PDB file of C-alpha atoms and ligand atoms in Angstrom:
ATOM      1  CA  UNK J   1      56.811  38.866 -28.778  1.00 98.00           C
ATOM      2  CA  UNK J   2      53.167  39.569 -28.831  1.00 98.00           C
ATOM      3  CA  UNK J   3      50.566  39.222 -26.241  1.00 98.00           C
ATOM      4  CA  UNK J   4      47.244  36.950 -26.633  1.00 99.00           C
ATOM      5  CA  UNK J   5      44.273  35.691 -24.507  1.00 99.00           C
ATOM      6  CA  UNK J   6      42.218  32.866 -25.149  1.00 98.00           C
ATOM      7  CA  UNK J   7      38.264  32.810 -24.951  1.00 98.00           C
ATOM      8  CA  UNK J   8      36.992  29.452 -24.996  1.00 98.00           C
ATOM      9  CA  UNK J   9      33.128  29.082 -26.652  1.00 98.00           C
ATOM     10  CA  UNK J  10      32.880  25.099 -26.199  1.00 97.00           C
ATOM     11  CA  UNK J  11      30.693  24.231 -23.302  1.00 96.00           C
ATOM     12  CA  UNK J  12      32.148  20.341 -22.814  1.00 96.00           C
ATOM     13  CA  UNK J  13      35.199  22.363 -22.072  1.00 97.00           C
ATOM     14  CA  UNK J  14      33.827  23.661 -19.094  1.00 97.00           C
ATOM     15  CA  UNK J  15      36.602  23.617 -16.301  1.00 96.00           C
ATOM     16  CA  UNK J  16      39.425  23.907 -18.858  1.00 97.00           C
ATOM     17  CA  UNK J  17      42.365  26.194 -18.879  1.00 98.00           C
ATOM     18  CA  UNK J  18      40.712  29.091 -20.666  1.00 98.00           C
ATOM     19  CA  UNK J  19      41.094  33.163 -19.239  1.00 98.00           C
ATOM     20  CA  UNK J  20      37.142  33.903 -20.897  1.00 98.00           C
ATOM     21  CA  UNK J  21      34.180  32.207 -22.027  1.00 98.00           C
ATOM     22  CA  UNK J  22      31.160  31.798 -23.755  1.00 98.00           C
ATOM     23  CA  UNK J  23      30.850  35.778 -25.031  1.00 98.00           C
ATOM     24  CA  UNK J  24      33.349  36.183 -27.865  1.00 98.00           C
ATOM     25  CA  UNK J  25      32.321  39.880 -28.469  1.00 98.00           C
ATOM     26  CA  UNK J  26      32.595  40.574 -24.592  1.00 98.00           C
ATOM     27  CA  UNK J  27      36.168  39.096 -24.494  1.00 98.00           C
ATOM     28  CA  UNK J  28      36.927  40.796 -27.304  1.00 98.00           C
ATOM     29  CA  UNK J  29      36.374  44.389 -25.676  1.00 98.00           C
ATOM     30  CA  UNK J  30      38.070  43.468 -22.334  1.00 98.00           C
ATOM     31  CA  UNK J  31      40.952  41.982 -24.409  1.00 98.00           C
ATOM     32  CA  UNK J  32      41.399  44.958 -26.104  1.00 98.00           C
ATOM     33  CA  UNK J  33      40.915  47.526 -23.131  1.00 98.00           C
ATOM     34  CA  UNK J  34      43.598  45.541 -21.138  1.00 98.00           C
ATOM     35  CA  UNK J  35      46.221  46.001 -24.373  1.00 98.00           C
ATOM     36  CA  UNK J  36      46.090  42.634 -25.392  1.00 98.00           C
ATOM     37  CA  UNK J  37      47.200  42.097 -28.971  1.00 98.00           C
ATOM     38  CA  UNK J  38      45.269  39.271 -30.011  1.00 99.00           C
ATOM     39  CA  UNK J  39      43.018  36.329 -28.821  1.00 98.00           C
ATOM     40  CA  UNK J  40      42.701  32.773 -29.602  1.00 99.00           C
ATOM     41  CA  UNK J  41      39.706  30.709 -30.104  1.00 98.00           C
ATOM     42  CA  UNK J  42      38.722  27.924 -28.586  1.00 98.00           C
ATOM     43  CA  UNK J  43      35.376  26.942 -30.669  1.00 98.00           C
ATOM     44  CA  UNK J  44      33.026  24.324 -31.122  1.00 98.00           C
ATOM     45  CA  UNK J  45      33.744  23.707 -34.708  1.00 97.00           C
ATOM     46  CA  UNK J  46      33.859  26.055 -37.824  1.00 97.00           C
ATOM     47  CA  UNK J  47      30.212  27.545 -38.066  1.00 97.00           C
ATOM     48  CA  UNK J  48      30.318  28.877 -33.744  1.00 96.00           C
ATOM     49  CA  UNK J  49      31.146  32.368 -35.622  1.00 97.00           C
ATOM     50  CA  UNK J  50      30.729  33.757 -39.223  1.00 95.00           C
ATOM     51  CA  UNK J  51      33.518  34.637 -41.451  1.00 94.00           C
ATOM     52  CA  UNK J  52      31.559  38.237 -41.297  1.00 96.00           C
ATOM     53  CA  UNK J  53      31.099  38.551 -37.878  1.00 96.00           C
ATOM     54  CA  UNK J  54      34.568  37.236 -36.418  1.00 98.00           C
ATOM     55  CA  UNK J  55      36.025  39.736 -38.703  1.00 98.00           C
ATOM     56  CA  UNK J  56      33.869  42.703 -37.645  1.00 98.00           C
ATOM     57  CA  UNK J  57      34.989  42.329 -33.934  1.00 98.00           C
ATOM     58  CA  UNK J  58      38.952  42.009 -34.732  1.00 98.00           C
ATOM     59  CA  UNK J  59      38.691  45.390 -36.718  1.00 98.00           C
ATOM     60  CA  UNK J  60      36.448  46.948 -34.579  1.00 98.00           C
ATOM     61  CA  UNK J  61      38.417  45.909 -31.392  1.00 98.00           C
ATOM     62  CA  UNK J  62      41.643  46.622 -33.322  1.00 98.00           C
ATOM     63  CA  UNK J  63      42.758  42.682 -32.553  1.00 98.00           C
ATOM     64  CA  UNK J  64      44.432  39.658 -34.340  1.00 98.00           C
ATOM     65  CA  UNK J  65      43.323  36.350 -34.230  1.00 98.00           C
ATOM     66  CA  UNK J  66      46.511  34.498 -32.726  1.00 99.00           C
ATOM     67  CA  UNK J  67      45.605  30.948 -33.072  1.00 98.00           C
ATOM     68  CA  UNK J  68      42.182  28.412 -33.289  1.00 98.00           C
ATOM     69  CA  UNK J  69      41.965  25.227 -31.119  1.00 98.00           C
ATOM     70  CA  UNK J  70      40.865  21.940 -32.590  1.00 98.00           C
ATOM     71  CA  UNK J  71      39.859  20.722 -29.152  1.00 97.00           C
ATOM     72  CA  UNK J  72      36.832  20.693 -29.772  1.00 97.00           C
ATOM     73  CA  UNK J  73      37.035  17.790 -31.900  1.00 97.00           C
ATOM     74  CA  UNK J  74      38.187  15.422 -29.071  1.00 97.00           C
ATOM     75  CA  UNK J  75      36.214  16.836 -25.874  1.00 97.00           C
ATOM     76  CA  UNK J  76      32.958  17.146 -28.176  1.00 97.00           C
ATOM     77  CA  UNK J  77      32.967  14.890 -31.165  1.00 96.00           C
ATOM     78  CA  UNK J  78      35.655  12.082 -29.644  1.00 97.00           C
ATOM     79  CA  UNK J  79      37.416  12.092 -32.889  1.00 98.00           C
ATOM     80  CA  UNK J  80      41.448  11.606 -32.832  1.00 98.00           C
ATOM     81  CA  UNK J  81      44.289  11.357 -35.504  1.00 98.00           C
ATOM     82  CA  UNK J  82      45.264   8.331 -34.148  1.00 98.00           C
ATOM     83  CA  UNK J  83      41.899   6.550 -33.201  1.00 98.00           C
ATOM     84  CA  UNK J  84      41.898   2.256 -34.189  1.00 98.00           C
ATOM     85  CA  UNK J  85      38.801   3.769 -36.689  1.00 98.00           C
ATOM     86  CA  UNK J  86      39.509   4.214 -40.164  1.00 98.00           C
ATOM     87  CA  UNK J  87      36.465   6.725 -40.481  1.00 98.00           C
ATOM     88  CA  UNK J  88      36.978   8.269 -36.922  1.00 98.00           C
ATOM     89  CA  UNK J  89      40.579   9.326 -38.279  1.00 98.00           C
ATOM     90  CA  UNK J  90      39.530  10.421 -41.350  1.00 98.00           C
ATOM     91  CA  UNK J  91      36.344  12.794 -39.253  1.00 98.00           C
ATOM     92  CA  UNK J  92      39.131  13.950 -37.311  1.00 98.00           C
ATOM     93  CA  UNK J  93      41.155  15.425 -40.672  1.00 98.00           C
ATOM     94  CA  UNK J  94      38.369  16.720 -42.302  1.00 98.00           C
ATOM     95  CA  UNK J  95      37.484  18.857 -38.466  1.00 98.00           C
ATOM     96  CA  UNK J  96      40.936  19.910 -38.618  1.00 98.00           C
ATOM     97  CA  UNK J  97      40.683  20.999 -42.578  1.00 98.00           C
ATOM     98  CA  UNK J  98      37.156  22.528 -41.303  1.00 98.00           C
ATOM     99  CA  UNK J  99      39.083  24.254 -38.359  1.00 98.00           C
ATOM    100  CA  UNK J 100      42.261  25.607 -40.577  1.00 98.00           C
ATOM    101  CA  UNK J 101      39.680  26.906 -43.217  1.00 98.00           C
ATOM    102  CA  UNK J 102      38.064  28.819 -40.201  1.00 98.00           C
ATOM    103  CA  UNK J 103      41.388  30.215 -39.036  1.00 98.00           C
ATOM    104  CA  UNK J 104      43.027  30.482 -42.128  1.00 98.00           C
ATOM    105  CA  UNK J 105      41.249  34.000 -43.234  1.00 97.00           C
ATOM    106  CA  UNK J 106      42.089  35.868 -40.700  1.00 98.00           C
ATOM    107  CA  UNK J 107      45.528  34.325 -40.599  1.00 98.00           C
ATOM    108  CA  UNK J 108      45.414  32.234 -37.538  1.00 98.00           C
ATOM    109  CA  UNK J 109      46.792  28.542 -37.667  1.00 98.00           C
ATOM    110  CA  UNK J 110      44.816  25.766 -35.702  1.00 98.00           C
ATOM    111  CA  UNK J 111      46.703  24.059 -32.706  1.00 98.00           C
ATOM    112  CA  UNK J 112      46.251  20.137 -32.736  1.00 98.00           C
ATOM    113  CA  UNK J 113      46.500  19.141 -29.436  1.00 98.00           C
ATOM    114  CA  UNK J 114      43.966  16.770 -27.531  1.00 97.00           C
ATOM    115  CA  UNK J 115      43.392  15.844 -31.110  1.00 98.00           C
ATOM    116  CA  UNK J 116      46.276  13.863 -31.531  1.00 98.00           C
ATOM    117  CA  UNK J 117      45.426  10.741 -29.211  1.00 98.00           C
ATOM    118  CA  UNK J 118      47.401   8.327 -27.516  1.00 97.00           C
ATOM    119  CA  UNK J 119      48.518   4.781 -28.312  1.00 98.00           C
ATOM    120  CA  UNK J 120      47.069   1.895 -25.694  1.00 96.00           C
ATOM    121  CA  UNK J 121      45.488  -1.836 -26.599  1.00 92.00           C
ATOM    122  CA  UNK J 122      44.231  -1.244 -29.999  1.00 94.00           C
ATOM    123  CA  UNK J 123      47.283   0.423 -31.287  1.00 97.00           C
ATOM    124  CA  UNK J 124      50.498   0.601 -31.028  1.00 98.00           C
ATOM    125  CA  UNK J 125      52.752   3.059 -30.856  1.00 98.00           C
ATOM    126  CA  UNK J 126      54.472   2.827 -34.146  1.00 98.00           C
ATOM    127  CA  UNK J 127      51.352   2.654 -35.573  1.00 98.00           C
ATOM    128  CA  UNK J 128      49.671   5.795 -34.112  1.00 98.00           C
ATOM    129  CA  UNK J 129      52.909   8.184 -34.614  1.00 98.00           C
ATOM    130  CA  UNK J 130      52.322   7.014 -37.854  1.00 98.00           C
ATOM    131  CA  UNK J 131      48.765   8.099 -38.699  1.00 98.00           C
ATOM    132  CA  UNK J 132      49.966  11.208 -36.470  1.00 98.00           C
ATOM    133  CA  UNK J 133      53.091  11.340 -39.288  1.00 98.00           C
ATOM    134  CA  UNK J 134      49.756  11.142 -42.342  1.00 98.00           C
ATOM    135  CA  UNK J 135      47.698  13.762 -40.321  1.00 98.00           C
ATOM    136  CA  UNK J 136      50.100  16.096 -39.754  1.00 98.00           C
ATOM    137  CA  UNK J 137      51.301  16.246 -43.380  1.00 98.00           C
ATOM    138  CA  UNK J 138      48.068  16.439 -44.648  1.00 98.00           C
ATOM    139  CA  UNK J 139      46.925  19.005 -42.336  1.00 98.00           C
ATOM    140  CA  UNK J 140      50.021  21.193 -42.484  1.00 98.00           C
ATOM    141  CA  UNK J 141      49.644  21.098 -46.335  1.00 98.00           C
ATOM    142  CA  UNK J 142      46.307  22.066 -46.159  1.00 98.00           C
ATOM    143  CA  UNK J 143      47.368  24.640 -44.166  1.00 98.00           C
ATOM    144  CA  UNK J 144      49.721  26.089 -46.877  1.00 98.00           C
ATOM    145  CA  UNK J 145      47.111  27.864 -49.065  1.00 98.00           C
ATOM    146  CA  UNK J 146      46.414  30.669 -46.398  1.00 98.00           C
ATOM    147  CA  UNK J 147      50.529  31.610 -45.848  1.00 98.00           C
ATOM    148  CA  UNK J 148      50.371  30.166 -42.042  1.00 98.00           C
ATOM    149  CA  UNK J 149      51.504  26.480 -40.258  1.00 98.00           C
ATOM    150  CA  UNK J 150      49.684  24.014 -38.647  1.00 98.00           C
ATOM    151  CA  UNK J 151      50.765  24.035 -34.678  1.00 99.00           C
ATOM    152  CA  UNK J 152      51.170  20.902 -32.865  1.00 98.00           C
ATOM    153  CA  UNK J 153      51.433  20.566 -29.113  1.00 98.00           C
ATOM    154  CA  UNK J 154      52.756  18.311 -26.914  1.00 98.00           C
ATOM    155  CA  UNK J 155      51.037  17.619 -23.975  1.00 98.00           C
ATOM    156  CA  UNK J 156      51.900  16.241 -20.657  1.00 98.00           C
ATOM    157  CA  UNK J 157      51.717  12.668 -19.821  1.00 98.00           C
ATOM    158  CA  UNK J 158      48.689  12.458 -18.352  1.00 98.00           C
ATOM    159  CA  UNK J 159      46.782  13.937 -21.487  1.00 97.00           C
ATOM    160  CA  UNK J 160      48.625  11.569 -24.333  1.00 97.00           C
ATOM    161  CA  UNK J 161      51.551   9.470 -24.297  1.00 98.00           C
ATOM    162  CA  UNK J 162      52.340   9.914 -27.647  1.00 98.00           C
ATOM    163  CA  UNK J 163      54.870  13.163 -27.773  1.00 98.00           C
ATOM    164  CA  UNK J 164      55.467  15.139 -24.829  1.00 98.00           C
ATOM    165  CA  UNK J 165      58.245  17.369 -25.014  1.00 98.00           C
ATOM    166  CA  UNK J 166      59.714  19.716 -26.951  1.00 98.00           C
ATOM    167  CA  UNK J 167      62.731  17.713 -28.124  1.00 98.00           C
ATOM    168  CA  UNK J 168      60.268  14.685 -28.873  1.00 98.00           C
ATOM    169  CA  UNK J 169      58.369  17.149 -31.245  1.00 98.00           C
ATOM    170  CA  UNK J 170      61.414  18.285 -32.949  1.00 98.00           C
ATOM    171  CA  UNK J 171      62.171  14.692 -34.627  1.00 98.00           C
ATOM    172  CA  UNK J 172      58.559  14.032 -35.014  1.00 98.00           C
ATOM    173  CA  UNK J 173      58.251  17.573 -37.540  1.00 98.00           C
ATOM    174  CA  UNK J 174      61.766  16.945 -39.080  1.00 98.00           C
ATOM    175  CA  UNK J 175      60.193  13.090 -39.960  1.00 98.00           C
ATOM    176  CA  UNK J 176      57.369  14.756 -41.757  1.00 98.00           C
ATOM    177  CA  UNK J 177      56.419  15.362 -45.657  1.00 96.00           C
ATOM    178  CA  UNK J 178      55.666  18.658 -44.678  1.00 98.00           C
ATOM    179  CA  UNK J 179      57.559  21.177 -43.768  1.00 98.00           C
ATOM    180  CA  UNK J 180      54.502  23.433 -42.604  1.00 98.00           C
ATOM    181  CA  UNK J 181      54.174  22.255 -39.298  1.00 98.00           C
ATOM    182  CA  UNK J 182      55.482  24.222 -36.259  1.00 98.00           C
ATOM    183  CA  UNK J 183      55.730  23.448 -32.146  1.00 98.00           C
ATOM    184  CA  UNK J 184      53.687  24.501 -29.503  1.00 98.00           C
ATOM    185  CA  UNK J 185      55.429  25.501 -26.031  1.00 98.00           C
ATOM    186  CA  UNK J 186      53.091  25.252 -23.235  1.00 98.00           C
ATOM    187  CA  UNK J 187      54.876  26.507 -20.359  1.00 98.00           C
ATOM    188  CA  UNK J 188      52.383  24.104 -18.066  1.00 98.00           C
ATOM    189  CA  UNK J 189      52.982  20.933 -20.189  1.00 98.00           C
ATOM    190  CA  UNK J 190      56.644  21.737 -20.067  1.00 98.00           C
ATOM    191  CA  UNK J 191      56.643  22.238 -16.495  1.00 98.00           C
ATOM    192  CA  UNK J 192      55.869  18.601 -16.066  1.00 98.00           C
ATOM    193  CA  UNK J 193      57.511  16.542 -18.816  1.00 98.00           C
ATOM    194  CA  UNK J 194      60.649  18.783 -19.250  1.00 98.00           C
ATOM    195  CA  UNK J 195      63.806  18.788 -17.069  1.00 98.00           C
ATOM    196  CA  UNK J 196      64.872  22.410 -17.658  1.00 98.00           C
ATOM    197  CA  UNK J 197      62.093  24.308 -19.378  1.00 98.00           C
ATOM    198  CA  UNK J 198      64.577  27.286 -21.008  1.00 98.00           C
ATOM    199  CA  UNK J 199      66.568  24.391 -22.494  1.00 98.00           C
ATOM    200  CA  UNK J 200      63.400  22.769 -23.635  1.00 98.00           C
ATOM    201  CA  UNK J 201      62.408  25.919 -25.307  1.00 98.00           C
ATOM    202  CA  UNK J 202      66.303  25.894 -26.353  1.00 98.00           C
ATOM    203  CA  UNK J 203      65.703  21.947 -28.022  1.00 98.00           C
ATOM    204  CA  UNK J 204      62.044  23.351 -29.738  1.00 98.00           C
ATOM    205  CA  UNK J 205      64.101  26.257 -31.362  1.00 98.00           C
ATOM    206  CA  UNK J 206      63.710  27.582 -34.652  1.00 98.00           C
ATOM    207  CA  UNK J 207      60.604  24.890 -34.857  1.00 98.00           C
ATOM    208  CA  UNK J 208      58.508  26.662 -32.093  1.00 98.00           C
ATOM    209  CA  UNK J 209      55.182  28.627 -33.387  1.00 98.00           C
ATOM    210  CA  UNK J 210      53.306  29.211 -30.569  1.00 98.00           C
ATOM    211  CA  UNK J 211      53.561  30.021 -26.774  1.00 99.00           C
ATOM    212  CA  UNK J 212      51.062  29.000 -23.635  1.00 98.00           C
ATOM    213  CA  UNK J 213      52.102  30.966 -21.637  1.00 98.00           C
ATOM    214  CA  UNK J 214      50.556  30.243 -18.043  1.00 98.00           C
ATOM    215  CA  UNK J 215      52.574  29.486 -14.498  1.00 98.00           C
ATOM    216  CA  UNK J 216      52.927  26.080 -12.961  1.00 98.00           C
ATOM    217  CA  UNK J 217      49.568  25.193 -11.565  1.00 98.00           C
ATOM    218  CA  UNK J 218      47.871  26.406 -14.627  1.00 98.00           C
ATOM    219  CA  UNK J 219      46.599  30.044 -12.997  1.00 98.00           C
ATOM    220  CA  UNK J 220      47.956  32.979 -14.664  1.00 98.00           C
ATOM    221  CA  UNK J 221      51.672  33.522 -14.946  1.00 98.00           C
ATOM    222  CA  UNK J 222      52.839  35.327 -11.951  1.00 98.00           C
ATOM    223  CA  UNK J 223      50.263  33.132  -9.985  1.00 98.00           C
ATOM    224  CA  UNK J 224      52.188  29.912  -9.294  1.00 98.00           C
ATOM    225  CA  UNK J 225      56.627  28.961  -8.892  1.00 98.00           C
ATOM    226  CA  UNK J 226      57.204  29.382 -12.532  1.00 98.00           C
ATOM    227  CA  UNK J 227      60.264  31.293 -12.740  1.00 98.00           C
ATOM    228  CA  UNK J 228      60.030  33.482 -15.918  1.00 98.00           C
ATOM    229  CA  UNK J 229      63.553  34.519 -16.058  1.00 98.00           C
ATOM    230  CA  UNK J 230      65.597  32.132 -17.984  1.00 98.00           C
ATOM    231  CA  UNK J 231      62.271  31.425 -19.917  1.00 98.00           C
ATOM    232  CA  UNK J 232      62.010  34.677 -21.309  1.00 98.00           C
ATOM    233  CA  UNK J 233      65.792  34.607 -22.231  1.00 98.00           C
ATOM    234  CA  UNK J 234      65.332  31.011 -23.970  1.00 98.00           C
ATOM    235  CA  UNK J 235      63.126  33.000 -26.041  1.00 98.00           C
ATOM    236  CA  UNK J 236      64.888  35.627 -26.773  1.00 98.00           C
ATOM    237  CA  UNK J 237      67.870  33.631 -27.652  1.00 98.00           C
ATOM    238  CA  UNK J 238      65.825  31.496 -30.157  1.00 98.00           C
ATOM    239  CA  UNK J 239      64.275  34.307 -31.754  1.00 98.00           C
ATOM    240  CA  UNK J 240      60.929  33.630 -30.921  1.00 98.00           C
ATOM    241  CA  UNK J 241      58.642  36.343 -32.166  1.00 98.00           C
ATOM    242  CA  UNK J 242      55.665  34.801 -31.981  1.00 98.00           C
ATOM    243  CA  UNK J 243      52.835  35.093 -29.342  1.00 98.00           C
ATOM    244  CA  UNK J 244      52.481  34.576 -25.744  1.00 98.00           C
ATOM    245  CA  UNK J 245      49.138  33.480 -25.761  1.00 99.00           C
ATOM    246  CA  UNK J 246      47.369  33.037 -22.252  1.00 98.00           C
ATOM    247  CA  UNK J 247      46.055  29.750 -22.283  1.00 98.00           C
ATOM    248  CA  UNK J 248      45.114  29.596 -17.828  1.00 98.00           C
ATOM    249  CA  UNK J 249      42.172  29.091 -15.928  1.00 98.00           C
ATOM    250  CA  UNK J 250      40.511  31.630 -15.243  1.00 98.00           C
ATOM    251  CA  UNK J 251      41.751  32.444 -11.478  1.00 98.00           C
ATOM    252  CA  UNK J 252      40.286  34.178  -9.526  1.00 98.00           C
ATOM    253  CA  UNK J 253      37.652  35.189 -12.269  1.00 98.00           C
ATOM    254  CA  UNK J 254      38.171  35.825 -15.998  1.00 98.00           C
ATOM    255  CA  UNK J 255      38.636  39.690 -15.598  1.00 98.00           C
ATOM    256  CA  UNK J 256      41.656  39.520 -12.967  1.00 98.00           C
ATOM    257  CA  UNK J 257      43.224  36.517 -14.565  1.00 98.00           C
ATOM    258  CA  UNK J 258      43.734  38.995 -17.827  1.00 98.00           C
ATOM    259  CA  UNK J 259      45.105  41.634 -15.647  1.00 98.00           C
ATOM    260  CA  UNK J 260      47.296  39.569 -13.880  1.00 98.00           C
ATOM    261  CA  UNK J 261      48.312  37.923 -17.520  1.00 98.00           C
ATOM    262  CA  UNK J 262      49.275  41.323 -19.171  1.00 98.00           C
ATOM    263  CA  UNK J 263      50.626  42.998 -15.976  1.00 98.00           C
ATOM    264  CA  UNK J 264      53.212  39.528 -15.991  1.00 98.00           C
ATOM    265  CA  UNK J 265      54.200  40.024 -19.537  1.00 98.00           C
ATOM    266  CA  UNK J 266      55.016  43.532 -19.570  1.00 98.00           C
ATOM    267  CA  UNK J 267      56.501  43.024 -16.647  1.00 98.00           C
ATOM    268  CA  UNK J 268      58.751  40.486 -18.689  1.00 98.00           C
ATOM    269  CA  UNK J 269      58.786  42.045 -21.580  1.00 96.00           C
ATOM    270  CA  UNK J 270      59.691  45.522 -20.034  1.00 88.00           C
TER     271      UNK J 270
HETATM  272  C1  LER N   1      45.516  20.906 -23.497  1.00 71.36           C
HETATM  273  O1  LER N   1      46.044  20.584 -22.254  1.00 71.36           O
HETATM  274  C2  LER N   1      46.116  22.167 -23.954  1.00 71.36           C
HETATM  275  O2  LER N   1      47.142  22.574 -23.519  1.00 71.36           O
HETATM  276  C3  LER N   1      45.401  22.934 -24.974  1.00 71.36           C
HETATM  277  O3  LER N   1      46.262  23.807 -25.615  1.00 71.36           O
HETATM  278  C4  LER N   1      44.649  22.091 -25.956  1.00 71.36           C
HETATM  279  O4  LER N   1      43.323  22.068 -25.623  1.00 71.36           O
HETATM  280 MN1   MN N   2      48.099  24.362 -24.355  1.00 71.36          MN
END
């Protein structure tokens, strides 16, 4: 397993669960003096950072780029997969397309999470796990043409009420046109919604693409009651080789949140 840390540039964001901010070349240089072996992007939209420039810091800083969120797409533009709007859905693919196309390059797949909405008055839930089931297909065909998946996350229940565990996610993917789409484990959003996380991380299986890996209250892992143990072996045993990308507020600051982060994971990794 490899080790990430995310940066987020997206100032409506503010407050969110994200180790550095704001100076992508900055985080770059601590992420790489601290060992880490990527970072993932939390951006405004496709045109925060040039094609040029974005890869002129991974070489320089010797990094990958792990993973882009769409976020941005929800906390800045309100758009969502599964909004009651015909053309608010359809702004919400073509961000995502935008967002893959950023991404895609430097072989990084885009993360829909926030984007994917929730069901309430105006729609139902049949109806939204639909357009979600349209979206996703789309999107994880799109994704195709640069040799990576499209991620999907599911969040805890107070952030959608659509899909929110791992198991949930499973028979959502195997329903799909596409078979391009992989899971998202976030260890924080598991913490709530699942009942064991290892065998949560045992249901996601061969499916899961990505890791958030973070502690209970969302501060770096090693900074809450996770217990890494069994989580660690569930990955093991599923043959994860993806990354653990730290996706935690920054606590106490950005700088010691990274330490903590990579001391945890070798520590676990050993
Ligand atoms: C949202 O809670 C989350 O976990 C992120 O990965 C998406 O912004
Ligand atoms: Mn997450």
């Amino acid at each position: 397993m490899k080790s990430a840390i995310t940066v987020s540039l997206v100032n409506e964001a503010r407050g969110g669960p994200f180790v550095f901010w704001d100076d992508l070349p900055a985080a770059c240089r601590q992420a790489a003096e601290l060992g880490y072996d990527a970072v993932e992007v939390f951006a405004p939209g496709p045109d925060a950072v040039s094609r040029e420039s974005l890869a002129g810091l991974l070489k320089t800083h010797r990094l990958s780029l792990a993973a882009v969120g769409t976020g941005a797409g929800w906390v800045k533009h309100k758009l969502t997969l599964t909004s009651p709007n015909a053309g608010i859905r359809q702004q919400a693919v073509d961000f995502v397309k935008s967002m893959i196309d950023f991404g895609g390059p430097h072989g990084a797949p885009a993360i829909i999470g926030s984007m994917q909405g929730r069901c309430g008055e105006a729609v139902t839930r049949d109806q939204a796990i639909d357009w979600l089931r349209q979206a996703l297909t789309t999107l994880g065909e799109h994704a195709r043409q640069y040799g990576i998946p499209l991620i999907y996350e599911p969040l805890n229940r107070y952030e959608t009420n659509l899909i929110t565990t791992e198991a949930a996610g499973v028979e959502l993917l195997e329903s799909l046109s596409s078979d391009n789409v992989r899971l998202l484990a976030d260890l924080f959003h598991m913490n709530i919604e699942e009942v064991d996380i290892a065998a949560g991380l045992k249901d996601g299986g061969r499916w899961i693409g990505h890791v958030h890996f973070v502690d209970s209250n969302r501060r770096p892992a090693g900074n809450g009651h996770m217990t890494y143990g069994p989580i660690v072996a569930a990955l093991q045993a599923i043959g994860y080789q993806g990354y653990l990308s730290a996706e935690a507020l920054p606590w106490p600051n950005s700088l010691a949140a990274a330490k903590q982060t990579i001391a945890k994971y070798h520590e676990l990794m050993g």
